Short mmCIF file of C-alpha atoms and ligand atoms in Angstrom, two decimals:
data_model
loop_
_atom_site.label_atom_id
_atom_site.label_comp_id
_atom_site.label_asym_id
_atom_site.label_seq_id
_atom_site.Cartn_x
_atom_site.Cartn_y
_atom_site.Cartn_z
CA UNK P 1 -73.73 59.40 -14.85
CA UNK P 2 -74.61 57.36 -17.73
CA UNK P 3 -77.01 54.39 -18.50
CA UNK P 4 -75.35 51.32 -18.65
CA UNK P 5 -78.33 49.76 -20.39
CA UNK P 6 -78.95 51.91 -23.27
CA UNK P 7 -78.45 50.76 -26.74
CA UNK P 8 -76.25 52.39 -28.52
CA UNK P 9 -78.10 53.65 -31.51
CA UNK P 10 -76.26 56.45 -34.01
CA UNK P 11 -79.09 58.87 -32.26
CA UNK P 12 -80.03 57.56 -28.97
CA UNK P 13 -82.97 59.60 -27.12
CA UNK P 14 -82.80 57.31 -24.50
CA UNK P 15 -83.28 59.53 -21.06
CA UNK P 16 -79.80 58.46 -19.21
CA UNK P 17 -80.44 57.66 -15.31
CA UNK P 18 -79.05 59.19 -12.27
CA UNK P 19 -76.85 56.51 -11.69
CA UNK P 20 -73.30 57.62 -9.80
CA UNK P 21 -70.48 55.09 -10.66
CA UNK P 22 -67.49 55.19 -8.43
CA UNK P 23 -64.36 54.26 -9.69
CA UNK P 24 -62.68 51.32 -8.14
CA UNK P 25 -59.25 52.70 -6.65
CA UNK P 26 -57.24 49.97 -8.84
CA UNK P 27 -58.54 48.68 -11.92
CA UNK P 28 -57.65 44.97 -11.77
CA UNK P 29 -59.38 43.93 -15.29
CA UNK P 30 -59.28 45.73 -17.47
CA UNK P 31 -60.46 44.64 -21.21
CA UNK P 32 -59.09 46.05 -24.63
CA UNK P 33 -61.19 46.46 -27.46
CA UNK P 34 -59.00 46.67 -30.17
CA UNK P 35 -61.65 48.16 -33.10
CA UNK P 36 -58.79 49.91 -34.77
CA UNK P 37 -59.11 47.96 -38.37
CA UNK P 38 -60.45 49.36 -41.45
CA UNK P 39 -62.22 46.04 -41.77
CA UNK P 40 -61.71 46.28 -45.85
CA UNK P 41 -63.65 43.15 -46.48
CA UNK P 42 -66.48 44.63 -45.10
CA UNK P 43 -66.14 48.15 -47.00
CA UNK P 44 -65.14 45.83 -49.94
CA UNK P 45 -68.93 44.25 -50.11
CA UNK P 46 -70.73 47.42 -50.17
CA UNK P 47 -70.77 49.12 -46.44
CA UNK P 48 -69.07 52.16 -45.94
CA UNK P 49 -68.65 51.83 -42.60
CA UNK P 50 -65.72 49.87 -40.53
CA UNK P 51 -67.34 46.61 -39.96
CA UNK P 52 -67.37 47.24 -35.72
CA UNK P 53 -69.48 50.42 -36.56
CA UNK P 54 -71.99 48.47 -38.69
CA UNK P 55 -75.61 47.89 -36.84
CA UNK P 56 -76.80 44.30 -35.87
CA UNK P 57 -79.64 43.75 -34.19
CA UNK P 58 -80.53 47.29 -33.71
CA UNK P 59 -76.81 47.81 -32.19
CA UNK P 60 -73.72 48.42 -33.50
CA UNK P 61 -71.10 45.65 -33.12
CA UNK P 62 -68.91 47.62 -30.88
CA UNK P 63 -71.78 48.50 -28.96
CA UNK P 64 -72.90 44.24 -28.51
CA UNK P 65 -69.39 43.91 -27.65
CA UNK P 66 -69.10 46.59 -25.13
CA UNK P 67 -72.30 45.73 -23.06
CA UNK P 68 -70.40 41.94 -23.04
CA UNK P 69 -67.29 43.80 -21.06
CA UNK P 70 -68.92 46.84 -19.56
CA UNK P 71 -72.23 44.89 -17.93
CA UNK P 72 -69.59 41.97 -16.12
CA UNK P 73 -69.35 42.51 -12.69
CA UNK P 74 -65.64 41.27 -12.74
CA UNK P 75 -64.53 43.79 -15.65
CA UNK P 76 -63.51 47.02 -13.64
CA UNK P 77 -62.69 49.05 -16.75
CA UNK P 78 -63.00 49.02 -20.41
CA UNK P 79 -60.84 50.83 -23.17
CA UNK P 80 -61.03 51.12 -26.68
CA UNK P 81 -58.46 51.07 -29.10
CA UNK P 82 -60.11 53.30 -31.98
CA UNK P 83 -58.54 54.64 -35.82
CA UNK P 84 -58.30 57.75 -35.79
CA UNK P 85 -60.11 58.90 -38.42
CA UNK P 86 -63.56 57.28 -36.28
CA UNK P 87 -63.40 59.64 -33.45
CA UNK P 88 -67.22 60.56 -34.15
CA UNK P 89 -68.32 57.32 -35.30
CA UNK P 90 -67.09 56.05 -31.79
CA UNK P 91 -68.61 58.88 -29.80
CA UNK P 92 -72.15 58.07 -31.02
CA UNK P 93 -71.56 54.82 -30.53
CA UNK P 94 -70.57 55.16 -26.80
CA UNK P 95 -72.55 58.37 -25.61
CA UNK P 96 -74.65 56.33 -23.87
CA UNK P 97 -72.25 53.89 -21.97
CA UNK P 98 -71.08 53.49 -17.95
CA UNK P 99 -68.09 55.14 -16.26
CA UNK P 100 -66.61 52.13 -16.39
CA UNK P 101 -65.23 52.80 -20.04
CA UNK P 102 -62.19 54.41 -20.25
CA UNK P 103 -61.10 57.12 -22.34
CA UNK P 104 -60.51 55.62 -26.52
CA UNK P 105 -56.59 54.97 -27.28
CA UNK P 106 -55.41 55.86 -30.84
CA UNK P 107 -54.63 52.91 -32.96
CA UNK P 108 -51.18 52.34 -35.73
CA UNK P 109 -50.81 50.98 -38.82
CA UNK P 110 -50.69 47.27 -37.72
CA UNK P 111 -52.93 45.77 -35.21
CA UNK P 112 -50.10 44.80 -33.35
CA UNK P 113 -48.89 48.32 -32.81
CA UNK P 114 -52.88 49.41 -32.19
CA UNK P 115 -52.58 46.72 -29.19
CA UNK P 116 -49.15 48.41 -27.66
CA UNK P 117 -50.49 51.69 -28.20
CA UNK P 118 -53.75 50.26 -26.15
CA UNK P 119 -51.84 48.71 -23.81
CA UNK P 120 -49.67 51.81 -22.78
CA UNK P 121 -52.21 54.31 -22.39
CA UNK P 122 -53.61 51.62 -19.48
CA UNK P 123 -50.13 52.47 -17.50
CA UNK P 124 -51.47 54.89 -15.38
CA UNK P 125 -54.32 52.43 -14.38
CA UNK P 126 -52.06 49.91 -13.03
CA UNK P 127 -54.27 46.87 -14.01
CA UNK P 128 -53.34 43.58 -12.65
CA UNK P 129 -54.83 41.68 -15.90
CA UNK P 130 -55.61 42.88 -19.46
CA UNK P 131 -57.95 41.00 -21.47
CA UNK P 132 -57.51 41.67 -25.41
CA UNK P 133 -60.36 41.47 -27.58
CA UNK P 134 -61.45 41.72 -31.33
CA UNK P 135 -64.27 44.36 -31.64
CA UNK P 136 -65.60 41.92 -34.07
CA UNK P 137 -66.44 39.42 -31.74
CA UNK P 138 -69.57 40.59 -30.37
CA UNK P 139 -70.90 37.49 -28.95
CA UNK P 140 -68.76 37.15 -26.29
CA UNK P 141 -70.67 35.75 -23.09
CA UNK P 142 -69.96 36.18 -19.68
CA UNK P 143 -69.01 32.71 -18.54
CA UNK P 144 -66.45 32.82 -20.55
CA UNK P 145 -64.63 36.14 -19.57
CA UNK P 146 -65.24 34.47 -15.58
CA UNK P 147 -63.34 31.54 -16.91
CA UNK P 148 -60.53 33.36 -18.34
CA UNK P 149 -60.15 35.87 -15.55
CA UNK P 150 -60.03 32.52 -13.35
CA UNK P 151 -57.70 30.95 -15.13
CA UNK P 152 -55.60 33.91 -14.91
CA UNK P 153 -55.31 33.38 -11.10
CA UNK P 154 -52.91 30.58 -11.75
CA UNK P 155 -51.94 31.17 -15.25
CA UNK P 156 -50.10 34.26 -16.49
CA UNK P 157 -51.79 34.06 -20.29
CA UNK P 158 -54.63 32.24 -21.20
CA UNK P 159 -56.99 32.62 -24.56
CA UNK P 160 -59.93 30.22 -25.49
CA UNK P 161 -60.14 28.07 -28.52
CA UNK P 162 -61.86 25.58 -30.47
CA UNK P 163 -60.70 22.53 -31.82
CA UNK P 164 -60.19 22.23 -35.89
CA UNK P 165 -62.29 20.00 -37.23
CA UNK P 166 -61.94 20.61 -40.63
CA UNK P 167 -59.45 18.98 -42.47
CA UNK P 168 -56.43 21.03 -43.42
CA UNK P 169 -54.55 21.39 -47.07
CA UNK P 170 -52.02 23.54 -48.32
CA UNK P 171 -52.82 24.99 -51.26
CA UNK P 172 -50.68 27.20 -53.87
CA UNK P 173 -51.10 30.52 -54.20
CA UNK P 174 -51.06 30.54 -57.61
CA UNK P 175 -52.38 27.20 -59.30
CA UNK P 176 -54.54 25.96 -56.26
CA UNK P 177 -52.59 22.98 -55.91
CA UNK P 178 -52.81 20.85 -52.82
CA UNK P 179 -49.24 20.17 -52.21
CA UNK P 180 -50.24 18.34 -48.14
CA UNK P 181 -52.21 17.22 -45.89
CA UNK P 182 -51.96 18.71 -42.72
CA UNK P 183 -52.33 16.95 -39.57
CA UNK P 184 -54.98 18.32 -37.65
CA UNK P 185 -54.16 16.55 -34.14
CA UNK P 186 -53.86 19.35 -31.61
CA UNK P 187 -54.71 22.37 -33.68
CA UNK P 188 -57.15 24.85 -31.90
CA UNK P 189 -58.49 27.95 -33.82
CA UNK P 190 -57.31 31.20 -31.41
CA UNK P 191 -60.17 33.10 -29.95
CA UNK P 192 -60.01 36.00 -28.41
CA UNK P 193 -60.19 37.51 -25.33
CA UNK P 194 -56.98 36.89 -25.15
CA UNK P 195 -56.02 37.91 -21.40
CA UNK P 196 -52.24 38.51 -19.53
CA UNK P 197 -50.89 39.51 -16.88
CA UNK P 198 -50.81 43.15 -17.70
CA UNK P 199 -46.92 43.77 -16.96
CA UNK P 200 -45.56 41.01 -18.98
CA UNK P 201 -47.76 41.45 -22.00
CA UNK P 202 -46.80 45.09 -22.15
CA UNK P 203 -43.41 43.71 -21.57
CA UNK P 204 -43.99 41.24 -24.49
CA UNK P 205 -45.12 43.87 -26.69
CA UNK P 206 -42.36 46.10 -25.85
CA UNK P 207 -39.78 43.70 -26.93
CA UNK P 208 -41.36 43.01 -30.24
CA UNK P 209 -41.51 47.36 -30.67
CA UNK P 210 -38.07 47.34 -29.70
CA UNK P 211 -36.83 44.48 -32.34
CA UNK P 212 -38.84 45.70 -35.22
CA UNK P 213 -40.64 42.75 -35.32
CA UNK P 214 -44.41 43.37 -36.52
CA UNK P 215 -45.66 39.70 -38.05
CA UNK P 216 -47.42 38.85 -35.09
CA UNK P 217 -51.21 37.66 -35.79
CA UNK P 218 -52.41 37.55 -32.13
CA UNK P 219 -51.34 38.65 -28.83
CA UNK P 220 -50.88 35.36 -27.47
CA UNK P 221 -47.91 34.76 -30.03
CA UNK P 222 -46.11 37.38 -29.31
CA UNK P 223 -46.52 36.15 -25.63
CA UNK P 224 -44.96 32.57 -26.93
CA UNK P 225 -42.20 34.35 -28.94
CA UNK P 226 -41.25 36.04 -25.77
CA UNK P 227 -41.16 33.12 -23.15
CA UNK P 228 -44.39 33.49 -21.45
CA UNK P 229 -46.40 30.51 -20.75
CA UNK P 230 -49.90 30.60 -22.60
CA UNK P 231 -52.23 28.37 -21.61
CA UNK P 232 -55.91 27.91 -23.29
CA UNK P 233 -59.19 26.72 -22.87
CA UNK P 234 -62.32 25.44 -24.11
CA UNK P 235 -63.20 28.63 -26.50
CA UNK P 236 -66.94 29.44 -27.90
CA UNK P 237 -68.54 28.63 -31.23
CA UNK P 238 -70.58 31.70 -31.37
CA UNK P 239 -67.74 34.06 -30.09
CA UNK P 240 -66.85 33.89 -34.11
CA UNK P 241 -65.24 37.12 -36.05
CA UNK P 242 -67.31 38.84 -38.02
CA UNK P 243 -65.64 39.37 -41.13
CA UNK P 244 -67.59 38.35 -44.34
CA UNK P 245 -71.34 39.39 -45.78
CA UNK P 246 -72.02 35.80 -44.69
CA UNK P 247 -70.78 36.21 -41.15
CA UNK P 248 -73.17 39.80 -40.75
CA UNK P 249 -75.77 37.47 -42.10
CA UNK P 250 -75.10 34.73 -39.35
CA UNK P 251 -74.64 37.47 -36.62
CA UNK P 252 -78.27 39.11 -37.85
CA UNK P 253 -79.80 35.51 -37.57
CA UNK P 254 -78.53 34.73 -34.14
CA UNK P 255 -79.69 37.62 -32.74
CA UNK P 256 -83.57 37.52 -33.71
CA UNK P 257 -83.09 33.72 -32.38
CA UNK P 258 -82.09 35.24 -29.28
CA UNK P 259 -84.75 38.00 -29.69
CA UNK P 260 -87.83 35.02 -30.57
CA UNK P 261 -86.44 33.22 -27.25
CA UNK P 262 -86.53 36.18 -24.91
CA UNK P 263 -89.74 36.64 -26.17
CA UNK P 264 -91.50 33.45 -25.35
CA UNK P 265 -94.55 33.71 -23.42
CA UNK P 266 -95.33 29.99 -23.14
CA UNK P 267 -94.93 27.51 -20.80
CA UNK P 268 -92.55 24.37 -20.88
CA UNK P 269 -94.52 21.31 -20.26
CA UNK P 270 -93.05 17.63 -19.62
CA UNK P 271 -95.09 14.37 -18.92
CA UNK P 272 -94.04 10.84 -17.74
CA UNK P 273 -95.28 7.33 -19.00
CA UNK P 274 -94.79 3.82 -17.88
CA UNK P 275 -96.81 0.51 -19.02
CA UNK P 276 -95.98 -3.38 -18.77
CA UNK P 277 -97.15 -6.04 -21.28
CA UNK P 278 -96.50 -9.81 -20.36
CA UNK P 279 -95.74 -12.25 -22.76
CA UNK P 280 -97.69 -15.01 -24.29
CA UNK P 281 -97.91 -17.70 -26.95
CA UNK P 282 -96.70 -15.66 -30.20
CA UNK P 283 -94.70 -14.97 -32.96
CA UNK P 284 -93.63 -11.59 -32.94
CA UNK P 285 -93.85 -8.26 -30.90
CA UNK P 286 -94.90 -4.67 -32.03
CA UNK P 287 -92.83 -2.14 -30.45
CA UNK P 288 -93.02 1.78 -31.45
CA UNK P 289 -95.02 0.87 -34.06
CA UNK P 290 -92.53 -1.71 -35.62
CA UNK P 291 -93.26 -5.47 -36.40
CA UNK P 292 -90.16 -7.65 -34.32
CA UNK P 293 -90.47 -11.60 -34.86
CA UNK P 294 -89.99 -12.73 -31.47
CA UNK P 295 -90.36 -16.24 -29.95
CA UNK P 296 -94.10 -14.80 -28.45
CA UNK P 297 -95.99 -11.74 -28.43
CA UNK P 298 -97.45 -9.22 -25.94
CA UNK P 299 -100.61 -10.23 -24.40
CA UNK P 300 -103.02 -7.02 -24.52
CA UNK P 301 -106.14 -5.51 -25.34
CA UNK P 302 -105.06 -3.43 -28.45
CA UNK P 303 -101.73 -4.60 -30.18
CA UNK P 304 -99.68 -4.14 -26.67
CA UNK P 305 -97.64 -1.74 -27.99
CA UNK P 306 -95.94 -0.99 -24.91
CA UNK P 307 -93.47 1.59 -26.54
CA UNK P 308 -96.35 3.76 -27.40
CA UNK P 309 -98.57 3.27 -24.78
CA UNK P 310 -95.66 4.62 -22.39
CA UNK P 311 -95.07 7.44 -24.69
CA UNK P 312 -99.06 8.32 -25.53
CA UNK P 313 -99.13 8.43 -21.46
CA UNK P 314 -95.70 11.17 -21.47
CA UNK P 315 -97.99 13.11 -23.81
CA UNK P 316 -101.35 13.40 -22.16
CA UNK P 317 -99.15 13.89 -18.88
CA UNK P 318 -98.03 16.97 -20.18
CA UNK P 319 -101.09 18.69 -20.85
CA UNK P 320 -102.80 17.12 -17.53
CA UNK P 321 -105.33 14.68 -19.67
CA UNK P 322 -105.57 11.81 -18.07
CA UNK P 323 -103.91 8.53 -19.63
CA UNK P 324 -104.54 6.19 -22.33
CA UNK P 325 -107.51 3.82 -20.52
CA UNK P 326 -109.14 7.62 -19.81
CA UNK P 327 -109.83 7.59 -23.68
CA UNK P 328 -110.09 4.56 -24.55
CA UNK P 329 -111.31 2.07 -21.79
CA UNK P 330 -110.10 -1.08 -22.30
CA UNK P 331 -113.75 -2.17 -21.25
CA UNK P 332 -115.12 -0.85 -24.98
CA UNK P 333 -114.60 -3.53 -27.42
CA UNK P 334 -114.06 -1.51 -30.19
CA UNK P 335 -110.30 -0.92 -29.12
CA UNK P 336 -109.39 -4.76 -28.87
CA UNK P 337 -106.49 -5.69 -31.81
CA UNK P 338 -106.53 -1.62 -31.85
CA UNK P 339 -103.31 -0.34 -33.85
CA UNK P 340 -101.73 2.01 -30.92
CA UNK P 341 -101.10 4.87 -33.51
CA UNK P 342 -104.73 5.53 -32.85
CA UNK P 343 -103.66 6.25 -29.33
CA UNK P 344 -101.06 8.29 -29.92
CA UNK P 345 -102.46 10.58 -32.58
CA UNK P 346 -105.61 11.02 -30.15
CA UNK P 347 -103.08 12.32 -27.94
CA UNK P 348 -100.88 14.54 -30.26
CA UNK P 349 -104.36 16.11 -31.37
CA UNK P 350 -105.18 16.90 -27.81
CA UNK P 351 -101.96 18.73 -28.07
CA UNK P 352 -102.17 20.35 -31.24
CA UNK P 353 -106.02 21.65 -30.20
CA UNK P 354 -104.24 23.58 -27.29
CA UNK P 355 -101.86 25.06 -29.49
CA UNK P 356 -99.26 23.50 -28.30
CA UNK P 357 -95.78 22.08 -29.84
CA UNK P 358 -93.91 18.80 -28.83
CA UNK P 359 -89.94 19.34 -28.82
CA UNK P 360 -89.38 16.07 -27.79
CA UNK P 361 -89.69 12.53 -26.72
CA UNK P 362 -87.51 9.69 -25.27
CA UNK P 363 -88.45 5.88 -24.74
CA UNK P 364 -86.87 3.68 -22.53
CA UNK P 365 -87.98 0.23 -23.63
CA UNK P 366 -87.23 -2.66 -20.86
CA UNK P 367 -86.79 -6.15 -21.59
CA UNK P 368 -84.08 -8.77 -21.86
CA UNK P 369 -84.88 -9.77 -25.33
CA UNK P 370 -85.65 -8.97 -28.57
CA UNK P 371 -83.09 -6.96 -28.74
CA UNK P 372 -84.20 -3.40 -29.69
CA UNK P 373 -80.71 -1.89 -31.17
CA UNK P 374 -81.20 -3.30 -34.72
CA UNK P 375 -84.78 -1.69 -34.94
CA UNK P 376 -83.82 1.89 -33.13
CA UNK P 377 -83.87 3.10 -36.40
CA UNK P 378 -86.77 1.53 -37.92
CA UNK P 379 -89.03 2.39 -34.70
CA UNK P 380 -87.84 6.26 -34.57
CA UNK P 381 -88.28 6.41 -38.20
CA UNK P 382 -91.76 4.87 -37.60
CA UNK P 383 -92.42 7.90 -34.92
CA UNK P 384 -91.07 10.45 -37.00
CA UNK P 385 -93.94 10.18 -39.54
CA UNK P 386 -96.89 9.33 -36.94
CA UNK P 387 -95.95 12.56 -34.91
CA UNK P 388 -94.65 14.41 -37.96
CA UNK P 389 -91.82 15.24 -35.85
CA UNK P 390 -87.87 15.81 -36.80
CA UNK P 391 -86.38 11.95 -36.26
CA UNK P 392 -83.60 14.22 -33.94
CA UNK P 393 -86.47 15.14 -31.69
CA UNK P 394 -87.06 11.27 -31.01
CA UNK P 395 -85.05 9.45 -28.92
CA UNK P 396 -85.29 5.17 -28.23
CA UNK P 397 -83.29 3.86 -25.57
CA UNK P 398 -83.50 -0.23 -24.35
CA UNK P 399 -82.10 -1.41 -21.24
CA UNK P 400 -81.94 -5.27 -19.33
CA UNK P 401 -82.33 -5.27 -15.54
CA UNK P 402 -80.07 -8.00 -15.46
CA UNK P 403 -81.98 -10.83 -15.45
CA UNK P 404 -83.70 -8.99 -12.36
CA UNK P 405 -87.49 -8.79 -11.63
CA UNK P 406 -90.18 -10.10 -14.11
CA UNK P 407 -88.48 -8.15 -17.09
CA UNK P 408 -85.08 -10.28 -16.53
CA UNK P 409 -87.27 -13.66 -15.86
CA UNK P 410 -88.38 -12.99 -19.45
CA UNK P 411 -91.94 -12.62 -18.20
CA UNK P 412 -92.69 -9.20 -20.19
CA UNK P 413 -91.63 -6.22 -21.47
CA UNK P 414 -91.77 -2.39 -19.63
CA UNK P 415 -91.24 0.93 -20.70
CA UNK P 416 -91.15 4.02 -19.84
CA UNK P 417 -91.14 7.56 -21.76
CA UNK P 418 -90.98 11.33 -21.36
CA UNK P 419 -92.17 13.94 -23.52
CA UNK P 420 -91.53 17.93 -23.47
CA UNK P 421 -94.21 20.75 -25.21
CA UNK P 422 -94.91 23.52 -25.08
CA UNK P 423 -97.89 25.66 -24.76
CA UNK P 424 -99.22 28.74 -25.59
CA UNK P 425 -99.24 31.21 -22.21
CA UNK P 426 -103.27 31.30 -22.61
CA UNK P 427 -103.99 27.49 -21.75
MG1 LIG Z 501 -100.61 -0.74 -22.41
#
C-alpha cells in the first residue's frame, strides 16, 4: 500500500494512496540496483553523502533510478543492493515506493561480491532474468530496459553500449607518457543494465566466489570469463554514471531541461511554401538572398527570389497570415526590383509580435542548373543573419526532376520550404 508516484524526498509528507499491489506468483524480471559503493569521489569533492543518496532534481539518485525500474510495466520486482552502514539513508529514500521493491540485500567489500550477495538473496524469487544496474545511472529510460528484456528472449546476456569515439592512448602512470595508440575499431563503452539469465549469472558469479577471483569490472565479464555468450546493443548517451562534480552538474542540467519541456504550454506551429520564377534574358540569379551568375535571371516583380519567397510563405503559413502577395500585392509599384529580405523580415516580425519563436526552416530549391551545392553555405549563412537564427536551425536542400517538367526543360526555377514555431498558448 504505497504510492508508486511519490518522490522520494529525505521527509516526504506525501499522503500515500490506497493502492493494493498483488504480487505476481513468479517474478520473471527482476532488476538489481547495486548502490553498495562508498562513491569516494563524490565524498572526496565535498558531499558527505554516498553519491546514489545525493538529491538531483528534487530526488535522490537512487530514487530517479528506482521510479526507471519500479514504474516499467515489464519489471516485476526490484531489489537493492545497499552498504550496510546506509540502512536509514535507504529507508527514507524508499518509504514511499511500490510493493514491487523487494526487501535491500547487504553489500561486500568489492562490487563484485555486493552483486553475488544481490544475486543470492533473489533465490527464493526464482526470477527467470536479472537485470544489473549501477545506482548511479539514473537516467535510464524505459525503451531501453524493453529492448534488453527482448533481447533476452533469444539471448542469454545482453548489456547496451556506445561506441568510443574518442581516440585512445596509453599513458604512464608515472611520467604521462604516451607509449600507443590504441585502435579504437570495435570498442564500445559498457553500460549498464546489464541483464542474464538469472541461473547462469548466479552460476557465473559463483564460479568466480569459488576461484577467488575478484578483478572483475562488470558483470558481463565475468559472464565472458565463464563461457556465456554476451551479446550487446545500441546503449544510451544520457544513461551516463554519475561520478564527478561535473557529472552532478550535467545530471542537475538535464533535468530542469526536462523540467522547462514538460512545462511548455505553447503550441507547435509548421507552415508550407511553394513559388516558381521563369527564366529570362539575364546574367545572374538571386537565390536565398545570394547573388549566382547564371546564363539569365528570374523574371519577377521584386528580385524573384524564389528561395525566400517559398520560405516567407512557410512562415506566414504557420501563424495563419496569409502569403507574401497578401502584404505586398504585386499590383503596388513600390515592391517592383524589391530586395525579398523585406519580405521575409515582414514575416519574421509578424512572428515575433505574437510572441512566437522559429526553431526551424528547410528549403528545397528546384532547378536543373545553377547548381546550388557550392552556395549552400553562402545562402544559409545569408539566412542566418536576416532571421538571426542559429545557421543549424537552417537547412538548404536542391534537387533536378530529371530533366522532367518545366524545371528540367530549363524553363525556371521552383521551390518549396517549411518552417516550424512556436507560440505562446495565449495566441
Ligand atoms: Mg515569388
Amino acid at each position: 500500500m504505497r504510492d508508486t508516484s511519490a518522490q522520494c524526498e529525505q521527509k516526504s509528507t506525501e499522503q500515500t494512496k490506497e493502492i493494493e499491489y498483488s504480487l505476481p506468483s513468479t517474478h520473471k524480471n527482476i532488476a538489481l540496483i547495486v548502490a553498495a559503493g562508498r562513491g569516494m569521489r563524490a565524498v572526496q569533492s565535498g558531499h558527505d553523502l554516498p553519491k546514489q543518496y545525493r538529491m538531483i532534481g528534487g530526488k535522490t539518485v537512487l530514487a530517479w533510478t528506482l521510479s526507471a525500474f519500479l514504474d516499467h510495466d515489464r519489471i516485476d520486482g526490484v531489489c537493492v543492493v545497499i552498504h550496510p552502514d546506509d540502512r536509514d539513508l535507504y529507508h527514507q529514500c524508499t518509504e514511499a515506493f511500490t510493493a514491487k521493491l523487494l526487501d535491500p540485500a547487504l553489500g561486500g567489500t568489492s562490487r563484485q561480491i555486493s552483486v553475488y550477495n544481490g544475486l543470492k538473496a533473489l533465490e527464493s524469487y526464482q526470477p527467470q532474468n536479472v537485470l544489473i544496474h549501477d545506482a548511479a545511472r539514473p537516467f535510464i529510460t524505459p525503451n531501453l530496459i524493453s529492448d534488453l528484456i527482448e533481447t533476452l528472449e533469444s539471448e542469454v546476456a545482453v548489456l547496451p553500449g556506445r561506441p568510443v569515439t574518442d581516440t585512445l592512448k596509453r599513458v604512464g602512470d608515472h611520467d604521462r607518457k604516451v607509449s600507443e595508440t590504441l585502435p579504437r575499431d570495435g570498442l564500445w563503452q559498457a553500460q549498464t543494465p546489464q541483464c542474464f539469465h538469472y541461473n547462469k549469472i548466479l552460476q557465473a558469479h559463483g564460479s568466480a566466489q569459488d576461484k577467488a577471483l575478484d578483478h572483475f569490472t562488470d558483470d558481463a565479464s565475468i559472464a565472458e570469463w565463464h563461457g556465456l555468450e554476451v551479446y550487446l546493443i545500441n546503449g544510451w548517451e544520457n544513461n551516463r554514471k554519475l561520478t564527478t562534480a561535473d557529472d552532478f552538474t550535467w545530471a542537475e542540467q538535464h533535468l530542469e531541461q526536462n523540467k522547462s519541456m514538460a512545462n511548455f504550454s505553447g503550441s507547435f506551429r509548421t507552415g508550407s511554401g511553394f513559388d516558381v520564377h521563369a527564366f529570362t534574358q539575364g546574367d545572374h540569379v538571386i537565390l536565398c538572398g545570394v547573388n549566382i551568375p547564371h546564363t539569365q535571371t528570374l523574371k519577377g516583380h521584386s528580385d524573384a527570389d524564389v528561395g525566400m519567397h517559398a520560405l516567407t510563405d512557410a512562415l506566414l503559413g504557420s501563424i495563419g497570415d496569409g502569403d507574401i502577395g497578401t502584404h505586398f500585392p504585386p499590383s503596388d509599384p513600390q515592391w517592383k526590383g524589391a530586395a525579398s529580405d523585406v519580405f521575409l523580415k515582414d514575416a519574421i516580425d509578424r512572428i515575433n509580435r505574437l510572441g512566437g519563436r522559429i526553431q526551424n526552416i528547410d528549403v528545397t530549391l528546384i532547378c536543373e542548373q545553377p547548381k546550388i551545392g557550392p552556395h549552400r553555405a553562402a545562402m544559409r549563412k545569408c539566412l542566418s543573419e536576416i532571421m538571426d537564427l542559429d545557421v543549424s536551425r537552417i537547412s538548404i536542400k536542391a534537387t533536378t526532376t530529371e530533366q522532367l517538367g518545366f524545371t528540367g526543360r530549363g524553363e525556371g526555377i521552383a521551390a518549396m520550404a517549411t518552417a516550424s514555431v512556436i507560440l505562446p498558448e495565449t495566441f
